[in-house]
Short mmCIF file of C-alpha atoms and ligand atoms in Angstrom, two decimals:
data_model
loop_
_atom_site.label_atom_id
_atom_site.label_comp_id
_atom_site.label_asym_id
_atom_site.label_seq_id
_atom_site.Cartn_x
_atom_site.Cartn_y
_atom_site.Cartn_z
CA UNK A 1001 -7.80 1.16 24.90
CA UNK A 1002 -4.34 0.72 23.50
CA UNK A 1003 -5.15 -2.22 21.22
CA UNK A 1004 -7.57 -0.19 19.11
CA UNK A 1005 -5.45 1.90 16.82
CA UNK A 1006 -7.30 2.01 13.49
CA UNK A 1007 -10.18 3.66 15.36
CA UNK A 1008 -7.81 6.52 16.05
CA UNK A 1009 -6.49 6.98 12.52
CA UNK A 1010 -8.13 10.23 11.41
CA UNK A 1011 -8.13 9.18 7.75
CA UNK A 1012 -10.26 6.11 8.53
CA UNK A 1013 -12.96 7.85 10.58
CA UNK A 1014 -15.50 8.28 7.76
CA UNK A 1015 -15.03 4.69 6.66
CA UNK A 1016 -15.44 3.33 10.20
CA UNK A 1017 -18.60 5.35 10.69
CA UNK A 1018 -20.02 4.10 7.42
CA UNK A 1019 -19.25 0.46 8.41
CA UNK A 1020 -20.88 1.01 11.79
CA UNK A 1021 -23.99 2.43 10.10
CA UNK A 1022 -24.17 -0.60 7.79
CA UNK A 1023 -23.82 -2.89 10.79
CA UNK A 1024 -26.58 -1.07 12.66
CA UNK A 1025 -28.93 -1.30 9.71
CA UNK A 1026 -27.93 -4.95 9.06
CA UNK A 1027 -26.74 -4.08 5.57
CA UNK A 1028 -23.11 -5.22 5.83
CA UNK A 1029 -22.01 -7.15 2.77
CA UNK A 1030 -20.81 -10.69 3.39
CA UNK A 1031 -17.48 -10.08 1.65
CA UNK A 1032 -15.33 -6.97 1.30
CA UNK A 1033 -12.09 -6.22 -0.50
CA UNK A 1034 -10.09 -3.57 1.35
CA UNK A 1035 -7.54 -2.12 -1.05
CA UNK A 1036 -5.24 0.92 -1.14
CA UNK A 1037 -1.54 1.70 -0.77
CA UNK A 1038 0.65 0.02 1.83
CA UNK A 1039 0.79 1.77 5.18
CA UNK A 1040 -2.78 3.01 5.46
CA UNK A 1041 -3.91 0.50 8.10
CA UNK A 1042 -6.05 -1.88 6.00
CA UNK A 1043 -5.23 -4.98 8.03
CA UNK A 1044 -5.69 -3.20 11.37
CA UNK A 1045 -9.00 -1.85 10.10
CA UNK A 1046 -10.23 -5.35 9.22
CA UNK A 1047 -9.05 -6.92 12.49
CA UNK A 1048 -10.43 -4.15 14.66
CA UNK A 1049 -13.74 -4.19 12.85
CA UNK A 1050 -13.76 -7.96 13.49
CA UNK A 1051 -13.24 -7.16 17.21
CA UNK A 1052 -16.09 -4.67 17.02
CA UNK A 1053 -18.41 -7.21 15.38
CA UNK A 1054 -17.65 -9.82 18.05
CA UNK A 1055 -17.49 -7.44 21.07
CA UNK A 1056 -20.20 -7.90 23.71
CA UNK A 1057 -20.46 -4.15 24.44
CA UNK A 1058 -19.34 -2.23 21.33
CA UNK A 1059 -19.76 1.55 21.13
CA UNK A 1060 -19.12 4.23 18.51
CA UNK A 1061 -15.54 4.35 19.84
CA UNK A 1062 -15.01 0.75 18.81
CA UNK A 1063 -14.84 -2.54 20.70
CA UNK A 1064 -15.00 -2.15 24.51
CA UNK A 1065 -11.64 -3.79 25.21
CA UNK A 1066 -12.95 -5.25 28.48
CA UNK A 1067 -15.29 -8.10 27.63
CA UNK A 1068 -14.27 -11.74 27.20
CA UNK A 1069 -14.46 -11.46 23.40
CA UNK A 1070 -12.20 -8.39 23.34
CA UNK A 1071 -9.64 -10.11 25.56
CA UNK A 1072 -9.62 -13.14 23.25
CA UNK A 1073 -9.19 -10.83 20.27
CA UNK A 1074 -6.20 -9.06 21.83
CA UNK A 1075 -4.36 -12.38 22.02
CA UNK A 1076 -5.67 -13.43 18.56
CA UNK A 1077 -7.48 -16.38 20.15
CA UNK A 1078 -11.11 -15.57 19.40
CA UNK A 1079 -12.78 -18.70 17.99
CA UNK A 1080 -15.02 -16.54 15.78
CA UNK A 1081 -12.24 -14.49 14.19
CA UNK A 1082 -9.94 -16.19 11.69
CA UNK A 1083 -6.85 -14.43 10.39
CA UNK A 1084 -4.94 -15.89 7.45
CA UNK A 1085 -1.79 -14.59 5.74
CA UNK A 1086 0.95 -16.21 3.62
CA UNK A 1087 3.03 -18.52 5.84
CA UNK A 1088 6.26 -16.78 4.89
CA UNK A 1089 6.99 -13.32 3.44
CA UNK A 1090 6.97 -13.42 -0.35
CA UNK A 1091 5.11 -16.75 -0.45
CA UNK A 1092 1.60 -17.38 -1.75
CA UNK A 1093 -1.53 -18.25 0.23
CA UNK A 1094 -1.98 -21.98 -0.12
CA UNK A 1095 -5.05 -23.87 -1.25
CA UNK A 1096 -5.03 -25.61 2.17
CA UNK A 1097 -5.32 -22.23 3.89
CA UNK A 1098 -8.28 -21.32 1.69
CA UNK A 1099 -9.90 -24.71 2.42
CA UNK A 1100 -9.45 -23.98 6.12
CA UNK A 1101 -11.28 -20.71 5.52
CA UNK A 1102 -14.10 -22.52 3.70
CA UNK A 1103 -14.48 -25.05 6.54
CA UNK A 1104 -14.41 -22.21 9.04
CA UNK A 1105 -17.29 -20.25 7.50
CA UNK A 1106 -19.49 -23.37 7.44
CA UNK A 1107 -19.35 -23.71 11.24
CA UNK A 1108 -21.75 -21.54 13.21
CA UNK A 1109 -20.52 -18.92 15.66
CA UNK A 1110 -19.32 -20.08 19.09
CA UNK A 1111 -20.73 -17.03 20.83
CA UNK A 1112 -23.91 -16.91 18.74
CA UNK A 1113 -22.86 -13.62 17.12
CA UNK A 1114 -20.81 -12.65 14.11
CA UNK A 1115 -18.06 -14.76 12.58
CA UNK A 1116 -15.29 -12.98 10.72
CA UNK A 1117 -12.39 -14.05 8.50
CA UNK A 1118 -9.59 -11.71 7.45
CA UNK A 1119 -7.39 -12.73 4.52
CA UNK A 1120 -4.20 -10.64 4.36
CA UNK A 1121 -2.31 -10.20 1.07
CA UNK A 1122 -5.31 -11.71 -0.69
CA UNK A 1123 -3.76 -11.12 -4.13
CA UNK A 1124 -1.17 -13.81 -3.38
CA UNK A 1125 -3.29 -16.73 -4.47
CA UNK A 1126 -2.59 -19.21 -7.24
CA UNK A 1127 -5.50 -20.33 -9.42
CA UNK A 1128 -6.49 -23.35 -7.29
CA UNK A 1129 -6.57 -21.23 -4.12
CA UNK A 1130 -8.51 -18.59 -6.02
CA UNK A 1131 -11.08 -21.16 -7.22
CA UNK A 1132 -11.48 -22.55 -3.72
CA UNK A 1133 -12.15 -19.04 -2.40
CA UNK A 1134 -14.65 -18.40 -5.16
CA UNK A 1135 -16.74 -21.36 -4.00
CA UNK A 1136 -16.81 -19.92 -0.48
CA UNK A 1137 -17.84 -16.51 -1.79
CA UNK A 1138 -20.68 -18.08 -3.75
CA UNK A 1139 -22.24 -19.57 -0.61
CA UNK A 1140 -22.58 -16.69 1.87
CA UNK A 1141 -23.53 -17.56 5.45
CA UNK A 1142 -25.61 -15.39 7.71
CA UNK A 1143 -23.59 -13.16 10.09
CA UNK A 1144 -20.33 -14.34 8.52
CA UNK A 1145 -18.09 -11.66 7.08
CA UNK A 1146 -15.00 -11.93 4.93
CA UNK A 1147 -12.39 -9.19 4.56
CA UNK A 1148 -9.86 -9.61 1.74
CA UNK A 1149 -6.97 -7.20 2.26
CA UNK A 1150 -4.71 -6.22 -0.65
CA UNK A 1151 -2.48 -3.46 -1.94
CA UNK A 1152 -2.55 -4.97 -5.45
CA UNK A 1153 -6.22 -5.08 -6.35
CA UNK A 1154 -5.39 -5.72 -10.02
CA UNK A 1155 -3.85 -9.10 -9.14
CA UNK A 1156 -7.09 -10.47 -7.68
CA UNK A 1157 -9.11 -12.41 -10.21
CA UNK A 1158 -11.97 -10.39 -11.77
CA UNK A 1159 -14.49 -13.05 -10.64
CA UNK A 1160 -13.40 -12.67 -7.01
CA UNK A 1161 -13.52 -8.90 -7.34
CA UNK A 1162 -17.04 -9.07 -8.73
CA UNK A 1163 -18.25 -11.19 -5.77
CA UNK A 1164 -17.08 -8.69 -3.11
CA UNK A 1165 -17.86 -5.13 -2.20
CA UNK A 1166 -14.74 -3.11 -2.96
CA UNK A 1167 -13.52 -0.42 -0.57
CA UNK A 1168 -10.42 1.66 -1.30
CA UNK A 1169 -8.86 3.15 1.81
CA UNK A 1170 -8.11 6.84 1.30
CA UNK A 1171 -4.58 8.28 1.38
CA UNK A 1172 -4.72 11.24 3.77
CA UNK A 1173 -3.53 14.73 2.88
CA UNK A 1174 -0.08 15.86 3.99
CA UNK A 1175 -1.64 18.10 6.67
CA UNK A 1176 -3.73 15.29 8.19
CA UNK A 1177 -0.77 12.89 8.25
CA UNK A 1178 1.58 15.46 9.77
CA UNK A 1179 -0.91 16.29 12.49
CA UNK A 1180 -1.32 12.59 13.31
CA UNK A 1181 2.46 12.07 13.42
CA UNK A 1182 2.90 15.14 15.61
CA UNK A 1183 0.23 13.93 18.07
CA UNK A 1184 2.00 10.58 18.58
CA UNK A 1185 4.84 12.42 20.34
CA UNK A 1186 7.28 9.56 19.79
CA UNK A 1187 10.20 11.95 19.89
CA UNK A 1188 10.82 15.63 19.42
CA UNK A 1189 8.77 16.44 16.34
CA UNK A 1190 10.77 17.49 13.29
CA UNK A 1191 8.22 18.66 10.71
CA UNK A 1192 10.71 18.79 7.86
CA UNK A 1193 11.92 15.24 8.50
CA UNK A 1194 8.33 13.98 8.90
CA UNK A 1195 7.37 15.68 5.61
CA UNK A 1196 10.32 14.03 3.83
CA UNK A 1197 9.30 10.63 5.23
CA UNK A 1198 5.72 11.16 4.08
CA UNK A 1199 6.85 12.13 0.60
CA UNK A 1200 9.18 9.13 0.41
CA UNK A 1201 6.36 6.83 1.51
CA UNK A 1202 3.99 8.09 -1.19
CA UNK A 1203 1.77 9.67 1.46
CA UNK A 1204 1.23 6.56 3.62
CA UNK A 1205 1.37 7.71 7.26
CA UNK A 1206 2.18 4.31 8.80
CA UNK A 1207 5.09 3.75 6.41
CA UNK A 1208 6.29 7.30 7.04
CA UNK A 1209 6.17 6.69 10.79
CA UNK A 1210 8.13 3.48 10.36
CA UNK A 1211 10.72 5.37 8.33
CA UNK A 1212 10.96 8.03 11.00
CA UNK A 1213 11.49 5.43 13.72
CA UNK A 1214 13.92 3.12 11.92
CA UNK A 1215 15.80 6.09 10.46
CA UNK A 1216 15.75 4.57 6.97
CA UNK A 1217 15.13 7.85 5.15
CA UNK A 1218 18.83 8.39 4.26
CA UNK A 1219 18.96 4.91 2.63
CA UNK A 1220 15.89 5.77 0.58
CA UNK A 1221 17.28 9.14 -0.41
CA UNK A 1222 20.57 7.50 -1.44
CA UNK A 1223 18.60 5.04 -3.58
CA UNK A 1224 16.72 7.86 -5.25
CA UNK A 1225 19.96 9.71 -5.93
CA UNK A 1226 21.46 6.57 -7.53
CA UNK A 1227 18.30 6.01 -9.60
CA UNK A 1228 18.39 9.53 -11.05
CA UNK A 1229 22.14 9.25 -11.69
CA UNK A 1230 21.54 6.04 -13.68
CA UNK A 1231 18.57 7.56 -15.52
CA UNK A 1232 20.59 10.60 -16.57
CA UNK A 1233 23.70 8.66 -17.62
CA UNK A 1234 25.80 9.73 -14.62
CA UNK A 1235 26.12 6.28 -13.09
CA UNK A 1236 26.00 2.65 -14.22
CA UNK A 1237 23.14 0.12 -13.95
CA UNK A 1238 25.47 -1.96 -11.71
CA UNK A 1239 25.71 0.86 -9.16
CA UNK A 1240 21.93 1.20 -9.16
CA UNK A 1241 21.52 -2.55 -8.68
CA UNK A 1242 23.92 -2.49 -5.71
CA UNK A 1243 21.84 0.30 -4.20
CA UNK A 1244 18.53 -1.51 -4.83
CA UNK A 1245 19.81 -4.69 -3.20
CA UNK A 1246 20.35 -2.86 0.10
CA UNK A 1247 16.56 -2.82 0.70
CA UNK A 1248 13.81 -5.44 0.50
CA UNK A 1249 13.11 -5.88 -3.27
CA UNK A 1250 9.50 -4.77 -2.99
CA UNK A 1251 10.37 -1.69 -0.92
CA UNK A 1252 13.13 -0.71 -3.35
CA UNK A 1253 10.85 -1.19 -6.36
CA UNK A 1254 8.02 0.84 -4.82
CA UNK A 1255 10.41 3.64 -4.10
CA UNK A 1256 11.80 3.91 -7.64
CA UNK A 1257 8.21 3.63 -8.89
CA UNK A 1258 7.16 6.75 -7.01
CA UNK A 1259 10.33 8.60 -8.09
CA UNK A 1260 9.63 7.75 -11.75
CA UNK A 1261 6.02 8.89 -11.38
CA UNK A 1262 7.18 12.17 -9.90
CA UNK A 1263 9.77 12.81 -12.64
CA UNK A 1264 7.20 11.94 -15.36
CA UNK A 1265 4.69 14.28 -13.81
CA UNK A 1266 7.22 17.11 -13.70
CA UNK A 1267 7.82 16.59 -17.43
CA UNK A 1268 4.22 16.29 -18.54
CA UNK A 1269 2.53 18.95 -16.40
CA UNK A 1270 2.78 22.52 -17.58
CA UNK A 1271 5.31 24.17 -15.21
CA UNK A 1272 2.90 27.07 -14.58
CA UNK A 1273 0.27 24.62 -13.29
CA UNK A 1274 2.46 22.57 -11.03
CA UNK A 1275 2.75 24.75 -7.93
CA UNK A 1276 1.23 22.09 -5.77
CA UNK A 1277 4.04 20.99 -3.49
CA UNK A 1278 1.92 21.62 -0.40
CA UNK A 1279 -1.11 19.57 -1.36
CA UNK A 1280 -1.97 15.89 -1.90
CA UNK A 1281 -0.51 15.56 -5.37
CA UNK A 1282 2.81 16.81 -4.05
CA UNK A 1283 2.90 14.01 -1.51
CA UNK A 1284 1.76 11.33 -3.91
CA UNK A 1285 4.51 12.14 -6.37
CA UNK A 1286 7.15 10.87 -3.95
CA UNK A 1287 10.24 12.78 -2.89
CA UNK A 1288 10.84 15.93 -4.86
CA UNK A 1289 13.43 14.45 -7.23
CA UNK A 1290 16.08 16.65 -5.85
CA UNK A 1291 18.72 18.78 -7.38
CA UNK A 1292 20.19 15.88 -9.43
CA UNK A 1293 17.14 15.82 -11.70
CA UNK A 1294 16.95 19.62 -11.86
CA UNK A 1295 20.65 19.78 -12.75
CA UNK A 1296 20.14 17.28 -15.55
CA UNK A 1297 17.25 19.29 -16.99
CA UNK A 1298 19.32 22.45 -16.77
CA UNK A 1299 22.18 20.76 -18.68
CA UNK A 1300 19.99 19.61 -21.58
CA UNK A 1301 18.12 22.91 -21.86
CA UNK A 1302 18.68 24.94 -25.04
CA UNK A 1303 17.70 28.46 -26.07
CA UNK A 1304 14.93 27.05 -28.28
CA UNK A 1305 11.74 27.06 -26.15
CA UNK A 1306 9.73 24.86 -28.55
CA UNK A 1307 12.51 22.30 -28.69
CA UNK A 1308 12.69 22.24 -24.87
CA UNK A 1309 8.94 21.71 -24.63
CA UNK A 1310 9.07 18.83 -27.14
CA UNK A 1311 11.95 17.28 -25.24
CA UNK A 1312 10.06 17.53 -21.93
CA UNK A 1313 7.11 15.73 -23.55
CA UNK A 1314 9.42 13.07 -25.00
CA UNK A 1315 11.12 12.49 -21.62
CA UNK A 1316 7.73 12.43 -19.93
CA UNK A 1317 6.42 9.74 -22.28
CA UNK A 1318 9.56 7.65 -21.91
CA UNK A 1319 9.32 7.89 -18.14
CA UNK A 1320 5.70 6.73 -18.32
CA UNK A 1321 6.91 3.70 -20.29
CA UNK A 1322 9.61 3.05 -17.69
CA UNK A 1323 6.97 3.39 -14.96
CA UNK A 1324 4.89 0.70 -16.70
CA UNK A 1325 7.89 -1.63 -16.76
CA UNK A 1326 8.66 -1.07 -13.07
CA UNK A 1327 4.99 -1.59 -12.20
CA UNK A 1328 5.02 -4.85 -14.20
CA UNK A 1329 8.08 -5.98 -12.19
CA UNK A 1330 6.36 -5.01 -8.93
CA UNK A 1331 3.37 -7.16 -9.87
CA UNK A 1332 5.63 -10.06 -10.75
CA UNK A 1333 7.41 -9.77 -7.40
CA UNK A 1334 4.09 -9.72 -5.56
CA UNK A 1335 2.59 -12.59 -7.50
CA UNK A 1336 2.80 -16.20 -6.40
CA UNK A 1337 5.27 -17.12 -9.16
CA UNK A 1338 8.39 -16.42 -7.03
CA UNK A 1339 10.56 -14.76 -9.71
CA UNK A 1340 14.32 -14.30 -9.23
CA UNK A 1341 14.30 -10.81 -7.70
CA UNK A 1342 17.96 -10.06 -8.47
CA UNK A 1343 17.46 -10.80 -12.18
CA UNK A 1344 14.26 -8.78 -12.24
CA UNK A 1345 15.92 -5.77 -10.56
CA UNK A 1346 18.97 -6.11 -12.84
CA UNK A 1347 16.81 -5.83 -15.94
CA UNK A 1348 15.03 -2.79 -14.47
CA UNK A 1349 18.42 -1.12 -13.87
CA UNK A 1350 19.36 -1.70 -17.50
CA UNK A 1351 16.00 -0.31 -18.70
CA UNK A 1352 16.51 2.74 -16.45
CA UNK A 1353 19.93 3.42 -17.99
CA UNK A 1354 18.38 3.26 -21.49
CA UNK A 1355 15.10 5.06 -20.75
CA UNK A 1356 16.06 8.57 -21.88
CA UNK A 1357 18.46 7.61 -24.66
ZN1 LIG B 1739 -15.70 -5.95 24.09
#
């Protein structure tokens, strides 16, 4: 069955089994929030579980792929599965879309079974859309299930969060992701390149795979190089801005976010405790911030060990502050307020150039 992919993601197996158990024991919640980093398969998970819930002959391997319901789901035409996402990238979900969702859940199932709605990028709601959704969540209907999908859980209103069961999709270990990438056999497998893509994607296998296929790793590495050069006073904020503008704003921002996190971690963790490049934390820190960062640290090192330790702590704390600012900008970009992304990135470049001074 080539349309069922989430069922084959090894990092989602436990979650799928637990959802199947809840379904079997009729204890599924009426509304779920699926959160977690980008590139883990949240949306696929929700849509395929919707196919499973509406399939006429489901099994532990997922929906059958053969029945009338499955065929309708493949073409996204099932009358009992509603999928909603912002109409355009970067735009908010509209109150009309949420009203459509509310009307939809009030109608009973065409096939007499489950009725499912999947709301992608659920954090992109303004307050009127959010209020409309809240009303729907307050009036659950039997055999109707709602999946709100988001990679910015903090942007969903606390009331909405409290009305749903929250599930965070796990980020797999480097070994699990590598094995999955190897098994796809899309081209001759280069473990070193795949590892670099995984590190650059913050450990998200689908993003890493995308990077491997579209060959965007060099662009990302160039961006990281420019970011560290600006941070260490070896290049200007203008150069960094030019580099950031070569990618989608949100992609660029997420990349410098993971680089900042990695640099901060290197500063704040005792060097003798940080031999973890092969495990999960190594992946989550982003790309090893290369020789440029190491060279900078080497240059500012003195013969006074205590002074060096204090300076590492100081740099670490300043990087944490910079991380907070970048994260704030990421949230603004993902919100429904449509900020001017060039201005926002420009101010981040300036903050980066000042961060260690
Ligand atoms: Zn089926």
